[in-house]
Amino acid sequence: MLLENKKFLIAGIANKYSIAAGIAYAMHKEGAELAFSYQNERLLKNIKPIAEACSSKILIECDVSDDDSIKSSFKELKQCWSTFDGFVHSIGYAPSDQLEGDFVDVTTREGFKVAHDISSYSFTAMAKESKSMLNENSALLTLSYLGSIQTMPNYNVMGLAKASLEANTRFLAASLGRNNIRVNAISAGPIKTLAASGVKNFRKMLSQHSKRAPLGRTVTAEEVGNAAAFLCSDYASGITGEITYVDAGFNIAAMPLNEIEND
Ligand SMILES: NC(=O)c1ccc[n+]([C@@H]2O[C@H](COP(=O)([O-])OP(=O)(O)OC[C@H]3O[C@@H](n4cnc5c(N)ncnc54)[C@H](O)[C@@H]3O)[C@@H](O)[C@H]2O)c1
């Protein structure tokens, strides 16, 4: 098993549809011991059954908009694990008024700040706070989206925040490489989750994706989870600072093949 004798914290499960849930199941299947952090009390009932299915009893509240909450969550984790082997940061947020309408018209200073704070800075903040507890050969992983490098309707300021998150991945990789800690990101194709439904007309994005992607479909949280398990394992020991696409190939195709070739 890829992750035997390794301990990982999973941050960012809101419910059973969360990408982080798919990642947790895949990492558990590969033998990892898991702990979970959740944004607030309201989500606890959704996370409990997932933690149970992964044989974990470690559930810790952590609101990444608050430094004290991040600090105390790692303190709490330390009572269970003195050291561990990495974490998955599957967290993103922008106020809903930022994810609907024309970019120039709807983007505000406050929306920009919040999107970057929660979706990018929090990855650095978690790395900073946990660094002293991370074993050699640890791996950190975050989740990005194609909006970091290409435009699309309604994704707006989240695209900028994802660009920041990808740069963040590279700078963290350079910084923590000294301690033999790897840092990577998965750029996932669109998947219907709570966060995704905050983007206006998300359903239309899913059908566009299937039309253009070489594999002719979208991806599942399980497929993202499998790639995550690999990137967090010692099989990926030579990979750091990378953005790996798990998107059925969408990002490499400029046009859908079948519509034009069959004309
Ligand atoms: N669903 C997609 O199509 C898609 C595609 C590519 C990347 N992503 C990224 O994957 C990650 C996970 O999103 P998801 O699609 O699974 O949706 P989700 O809604 O299930 O997960 C988002 C998580 O972010 C957490 N979060 C938000 N603000 C927080 C805060 N202040 N403190 C702690 N946690 C906070 C939420 O509690 C939630 O668990 C996000 O970074 C998202 O941008 C999603």
PDB file of N, CA and C in Angstrom, residues 14 35 44 159:
ATOM      1  N   ALA A  14     -16.683  19.315   3.464  1.00  0.00           N
ATOM      2  CA  ALA A  14     -17.946  19.957   3.872  1.00  0.00           C
ATOM      3  C   ALA A  14     -19.041  18.908   3.934  1.00  0.00           C
ATOM      4  N   ALA A  35      -6.385  12.200  10.052  1.00  0.00           N
ATOM      5  CA  ALA A  35      -7.072  13.121  10.969  1.00  0.00           C
ATOM      6  C   ALA A  35      -7.823  14.114  10.083  1.00  0.00           C
ATOM      7  N   LEU A  44     -19.784  19.274  11.299  1.00  0.00           N
ATOM      8  CA  LEU A  44     -19.276  18.086  12.003  1.00  0.00           C
ATOM      9  C   LEU A  44     -20.095  16.834  11.688  1.00  0.00           C
ATOM     10  N   GLY A 159     -10.143  32.817 -10.001  1.00  0.00           N
ATOM     11  CA  GLY A 159      -9.044  32.514 -10.929  1.00  0.00           C
ATOM     12  C   GLY A 159      -7.757  33.162 -10.445  1.00  0.00           C
TER      13      GLY A 159
END
